PDB file of C-alpha atoms in Angstrom:
ATOM      1  CA  UNK S   1      -0.001   0.006   0.018  1.00  0.00           C
ATOM      2  CA  UNK S   2       1.389   3.348  -1.036  1.00  0.00           C
ATOM      3  CA  UNK S   3       1.217   6.245   1.479  1.00  0.00           C
ATOM      4  CA  UNK S   4       1.793   9.992   1.167  1.00  0.00           C
ATOM      5  CA  UNK S   5       5.344   9.465   2.399  1.00  0.00           C
ATOM      6  CA  UNK S   6       6.266   7.271  -0.590  1.00  0.00           C
ATOM      7  CA  UNK S   7       5.797   9.964  -3.288  1.00  0.00           C
ATOM      8  CA  UNK S   8       7.271  13.398  -3.754  1.00  0.00           C
ATOM      9  CA  UNK S   9       5.179  16.164  -2.148  1.00  0.00           C
ATOM     10  CA  UNK S  10       4.872  18.353  -5.228  1.00  0.00           C
ATOM     11  CA  UNK S  11       3.545  15.558  -7.454  1.00  0.00           C
ATOM     12  CA  UNK S  12       1.114  14.483  -4.806  1.00  0.00           C
ATOM     13  CA  UNK S  13      -0.200  18.000  -4.197  1.00  0.00           C
ATOM     14  CA  UNK S  14      -0.747  18.573  -7.947  1.00  0.00           C
ATOM     15  CA  UNK S  15      -2.699  15.340  -8.293  1.00  0.00           C
ATOM     16  CA  UNK S  16      -4.819  15.936  -5.203  1.00  0.00           C
ATOM     17  CA  UNK S  17      -5.527  19.521  -6.367  1.00  0.00           C
ATOM     18  CA  UNK S  18      -6.735  18.219  -9.681  1.00  0.00           C
ATOM     19  CA  UNK S  19      -9.118  15.796  -7.938  1.00  0.00           C
ATOM     20  CA  UNK S  20     -10.347  18.435  -5.488  1.00  0.00           C
ATOM     21  CA  UNK S  21     -11.487  20.698  -8.339  1.00  0.00           C
ATOM     22  CA  UNK S  22     -14.421  18.344  -8.838  1.00  0.00           C
ATOM     23  CA  UNK S  23     -15.198  17.896  -5.145  1.00  0.00           C
ATOM     24  CA  UNK S  24     -15.014  21.309  -3.406  1.00  0.00           C
ATOM     25  CA  UNK S  25     -16.174  24.806  -4.469  1.00  0.00           C
ATOM     26  CA  UNK S  26     -13.931  27.813  -4.541  1.00  0.00           C
ATOM     27  CA  UNK S  27     -15.323  30.791  -2.631  1.00  0.00           C
ATOM     28  CA  UNK S  28     -15.877  34.073  -4.575  1.00  0.00           C
ATOM     29  CA  UNK S  29     -13.452  36.092  -2.420  1.00  0.00           C
ATOM     30  CA  UNK S  30     -10.396  33.909  -3.030  1.00  0.00           C
ATOM     31  CA  UNK S  31      -9.192  35.835  -6.102  1.00  0.00           C
ATOM     32  CA  UNK S  32      -8.937  39.053  -4.048  1.00  0.00           C
ATOM     33  CA  UNK S  33      -7.404  37.814  -0.814  1.00  0.00           C
ATOM     34  CA  UNK S  34      -3.789  37.743   0.189  1.00  0.00           C
ATOM     35  CA  UNK S  35      -2.231  34.616   1.673  1.00  0.00           C
ATOM     36  CA  UNK S  36      -0.943  36.477   4.715  1.00  0.00           C
ATOM     37  CA  UNK S  37       0.003  39.792   6.232  1.00  0.00           C
ATOM     38  CA  UNK S  38       3.555  39.484   4.867  1.00  0.00           C
ATOM     39  CA  UNK S  39       2.358  39.504   1.277  1.00  0.00           C
ATOM     40  CA  UNK S  40       1.527  42.547  -0.829  1.00  0.00           C
ATOM     41  CA  UNK S  41      -0.543  40.904  -3.553  1.00  0.00           C
ATOM     42  CA  UNK S  42      -2.890  37.915  -3.897  1.00  0.00           C
ATOM     43  CA  UNK S  43      -1.510  34.760  -5.595  1.00  0.00           C
ATOM     44  CA  UNK S  44      -1.425  34.690  -9.358  1.00  0.00           C
ATOM     45  CA  UNK S  45      -2.228  30.981  -9.844  1.00  0.00           C
ATOM     46  CA  UNK S  46      -5.659  30.223 -11.266  1.00  0.00           C
ATOM     47  CA  UNK S  47      -6.010  27.062  -9.209  1.00  0.00           C
ATOM     48  CA  UNK S  48      -4.550  28.490  -6.037  1.00  0.00           C
ATOM     49  CA  UNK S  49      -7.515  27.498  -3.844  1.00  0.00           C
ATOM     50  CA  UNK S  50      -7.285  23.833  -4.850  1.00  0.00           C
ATOM     51  CA  UNK S  51      -3.474  23.696  -4.514  1.00  0.00           C
ATOM     52  CA  UNK S  52      -3.648  25.253  -1.044  1.00  0.00           C
ATOM     53  CA  UNK S  53      -6.438  22.857  -0.037  1.00  0.00           C
ATOM     54  CA  UNK S  54      -4.448  19.874  -1.253  1.00  0.00           C
ATOM     55  CA  UNK S  55      -1.374  21.101   0.625  1.00  0.00           C
ATOM     56  CA  UNK S  56      -3.421  21.587   3.795  1.00  0.00           C
ATOM     57  CA  UNK S  57      -4.892  18.055   3.469  1.00  0.00           C
ATOM     58  CA  UNK S  58      -1.338  16.661   3.192  1.00  0.00           C
ATOM     59  CA  UNK S  59      -0.119  18.716   6.209  1.00  0.00           C
ATOM     60  CA  UNK S  60      -3.016  17.571   8.327  1.00  0.00           C
ATOM     61  CA  UNK S  61      -2.364  13.945   7.338  1.00  0.00           C
ATOM     62  CA  UNK S  62       1.310  14.300   8.315  1.00  0.00           C
ATOM     63  CA  UNK S  63       0.916  16.247  11.596  1.00  0.00           C
ATOM     64  CA  UNK S  64      -2.486  15.322  12.951  1.00  0.00           C
ATOM     65  CA  UNK S  65      -3.997  16.608  15.140  1.00  0.00           C
ATOM     66  CA  UNK S  66      -3.047  20.086  14.051  1.00  0.00           C
ATOM     67  CA  UNK S  67      -4.689  23.429  14.686  1.00  0.00           C
ATOM     68  CA  UNK S  68      -5.237  26.511  12.603  1.00  0.00           C
ATOM     69  CA  UNK S  69      -2.647  28.535  14.568  1.00  0.00           C
ATOM     70  CA  UNK S  70       0.169  26.071  13.795  1.00  0.00           C
ATOM     71  CA  UNK S  71      -0.889  25.835  10.156  1.00  0.00           C
ATOM     72  CA  UNK S  72      -0.913  29.646   9.912  1.00  0.00           C
ATOM     73  CA  UNK S  73       2.603  29.689  11.304  1.00  0.00           C
ATOM     74  CA  UNK S  74       3.748  27.106   8.766  1.00  0.00           C
ATOM     75  CA  UNK S  75       2.194  29.032   5.817  1.00  0.00           C
ATOM     76  CA  UNK S  76       3.552  32.359   7.003  1.00  0.00           C
ATOM     77  CA  UNK S  77       6.401  34.391   5.543  1.00  0.00           C
ATOM     78  CA  UNK S  78       8.805  37.218   6.333  1.00  0.00           C
ATOM     79  CA  UNK S  79       7.393  40.611   6.305  1.00  0.00           C
ATOM     80  CA  UNK S  80      10.006  43.070   5.055  1.00  0.00           C
ATOM     81  CA  UNK S  81       8.002  46.218   4.456  1.00  0.00           C
ATOM     82  CA  UNK S  82       7.343  47.213   0.871  1.00  0.00           C
ATOM     83  CA  UNK S  83       9.371  46.046  -2.096  1.00  0.00           C
ATOM     84  CA  UNK S  84      10.868  49.502  -2.544  1.00  0.00           C
ATOM     85  CA  UNK S  85      12.228  50.276   0.909  1.00  0.00           C
ATOM     86  CA  UNK S  86      13.771  47.559   3.020  1.00  0.00           C
ATOM     87  CA  UNK S  87      14.773  49.498   6.126  1.00  0.00           C
ATOM     88  CA  UNK S  88      14.818  46.868   8.880  1.00  0.00           C
ATOM     89  CA  UNK S  89      15.163  43.104   9.246  1.00  0.00           C
ATOM     90  CA  UNK S  90      12.169  41.010   8.350  1.00  0.00           C
ATOM     91  CA  UNK S  91       9.847  39.585  10.987  1.00  0.00           C
ATOM     92  CA  UNK S  92       7.779  36.437  10.624  1.00  0.00           C
ATOM     93  CA  UNK S  93       4.094  36.984   9.884  1.00  0.00           C
ATOM     94  CA  UNK S  94       1.505  34.253  10.065  1.00  0.00           C
ATOM     95  CA  UNK S  95      -0.433  33.106   7.041  1.00  0.00           C
ATOM     96  CA  UNK S  96      -4.129  33.958   6.551  1.00  0.00           C
ATOM     97  CA  UNK S  97      -6.159  32.100   9.142  1.00  0.00           C
ATOM     98  CA  UNK S  98      -9.383  32.824   7.277  1.00  0.00           C
ATOM     99  CA  UNK S  99      -8.043  31.140   4.151  1.00  0.00           C
ATOM    100  CA  UNK S 100      -6.894  28.105   6.114  1.00  0.00           C
ATOM    101  CA  UNK S 101     -10.161  27.839   8.105  1.00  0.00           C
ATOM    102  CA  UNK S 102     -12.330  28.176   4.979  1.00  0.00           C
ATOM    103  CA  UNK S 103     -10.336  25.500   3.159  1.00  0.00           C
ATOM    104  CA  UNK S 104     -10.427  23.073   6.138  1.00  0.00           C
ATOM    105  CA  UNK S 105     -14.217  23.649   6.386  1.00  0.00           C
ATOM    106  CA  UNK S 106     -14.641  22.820   2.699  1.00  0.00           C
ATOM    107  CA  UNK S 107     -12.588  19.652   3.179  1.00  0.00           C
ATOM    108  CA  UNK S 108     -14.611  18.842   6.286  1.00  0.00           C
ATOM    109  CA  UNK S 109     -17.908  19.153   4.412  1.00  0.00           C
ATOM    110  CA  UNK S 110     -16.525  16.741   1.842  1.00  0.00           C
ATOM    111  CA  UNK S 111     -15.721  14.258   4.592  1.00  0.00           C
ATOM    112  CA  UNK S 112     -11.946  14.252   4.181  1.00  0.00           C
ATOM    113  CA  UNK S 113     -11.093  16.024   7.471  1.00  0.00           C
ATOM    114  CA  UNK S 114     -12.687  15.791  10.931  1.00  0.00           C
ATOM    115  CA  UNK S 115     -12.434  18.060  13.952  1.00  0.00           C
ATOM    116  CA  UNK S 116     -11.076  16.538  17.179  1.00  0.00           C
ATOM    117  CA  UNK S 117     -12.526  18.569  20.008  1.00  0.00           C
ATOM    118  CA  UNK S 118      -9.805  20.575  21.709  1.00  0.00           C
ATOM    119  CA  UNK S 119      -7.031  19.082  19.658  1.00  0.00           C
ATOM    120  CA  UNK S 120      -7.327  20.319  16.108  1.00  0.00           C
ATOM    121  CA  UNK S 121      -8.036  18.715  12.744  1.00  0.00           C
ATOM    122  CA  UNK S 122      -7.504  15.087  11.759  1.00  0.00           C
ATOM    123  CA  UNK S 123      -7.823  13.261   8.420  1.00  0.00           C
ATOM    124  CA  UNK S 124     -10.879  11.038   8.343  1.00  0.00           C
ATOM    125  CA  UNK S 125     -10.798   7.434   7.137  1.00  0.00           C
ATOM    126  CA  UNK S 126     -12.285   8.558   3.813  1.00  0.00           C
ATOM    127  CA  UNK S 127      -9.555  11.218   3.540  1.00  0.00           C
ATOM    128  CA  UNK S 128      -6.867   8.658   4.274  1.00  0.00           C
ATOM    129  CA  UNK S 129      -8.234   6.356   1.568  1.00  0.00           C
ATOM    130  CA  UNK S 130      -8.432   9.271  -0.841  1.00  0.00           C
ATOM    131  CA  UNK S 131      -4.780  10.265  -0.247  1.00  0.00           C
ATOM    132  CA  UNK S 132      -3.598   6.634  -0.511  1.00  0.00           C
ATOM    133  CA  UNK S 133      -5.426   6.234  -3.753  1.00  0.00           C
ATOM    134  CA  UNK S 134      -3.996   9.410  -5.239  1.00  0.00           C
ATOM    135  CA  UNK S 135      -0.494   8.499  -3.954  1.00  0.00           C
ATOM    136  CA  UNK S 136      -0.615   5.086  -5.684  1.00  0.00           C
ATOM    137  CA  UNK S 137      -1.690   6.703  -8.964  1.00  0.00           C
ATOM    138  CA  UNK S 138       1.120   9.273  -8.683  1.00  0.00           C
ATOM    139  CA  UNK S 139       3.689   6.531  -7.979  1.00  0.00           C
ATOM    140  CA  UNK S 140       2.551   4.619 -11.072  1.00  0.00           C
ATOM    141  CA  UNK S 141       2.823   7.750 -13.278  1.00  0.00           C
ATOM    142  CA  UNK S 142       6.232   8.729 -11.996  1.00  0.00           C
ATOM    143  CA  UNK S 143       9.214   7.775 -14.140  1.00  0.00           C
ATOM    144  CA  UNK S 144      11.765   7.683 -11.378  1.00  0.00           C
ATOM    145  CA  UNK S 145      13.777   4.431 -10.937  1.00  0.00           C
ATOM    146  CA  UNK S 146      14.704   5.159  -7.298  1.00  0.00           C
ATOM    147  CA  UNK S 147      11.016   5.002  -6.323  1.00  0.00           C
ATOM    148  CA  UNK S 148      10.270   1.653  -7.889  1.00  0.00           C
ATOM    149  CA  UNK S 149      11.068  -0.185  -4.714  1.00  0.00           C
ATOM    150  CA  UNK S 150       7.867   1.263  -3.128  1.00  0.00           C
ATOM    151  CA  UNK S 151       5.592  -0.077  -5.837  1.00  0.00           C
TER     152      UNK S 151
END
């Protein structure tokens, strides 16, 4: 059985994002929102919502139970002021909690993530099966000889 640890993260996230486009809906406000206080502009990717949701699903599966605060810290960046004037050292700014919360709620409605009271989010059994299925397909599609031992 192939798990999320057996395939490269970027290939897994792309495949999960492609599958999530059919399963979850993108909110209207996503194209206007920034990904955190350390950013000046919203992301330019057309499928940003699905890629971020896939990445969140993978992170929850790896670090469960995990809360929104910790996820916001992991998706944060350095805030250095504007692009024109860098006058002091950068400080870490958290990622957008609203974006993370909305994405996790969409995954929860789909049945891929569950809330553990007082602990954070966990991947449900259906979510685990979904990730394993996508990981096995990604492993079959990869043309990397060093990963053949996992098949």
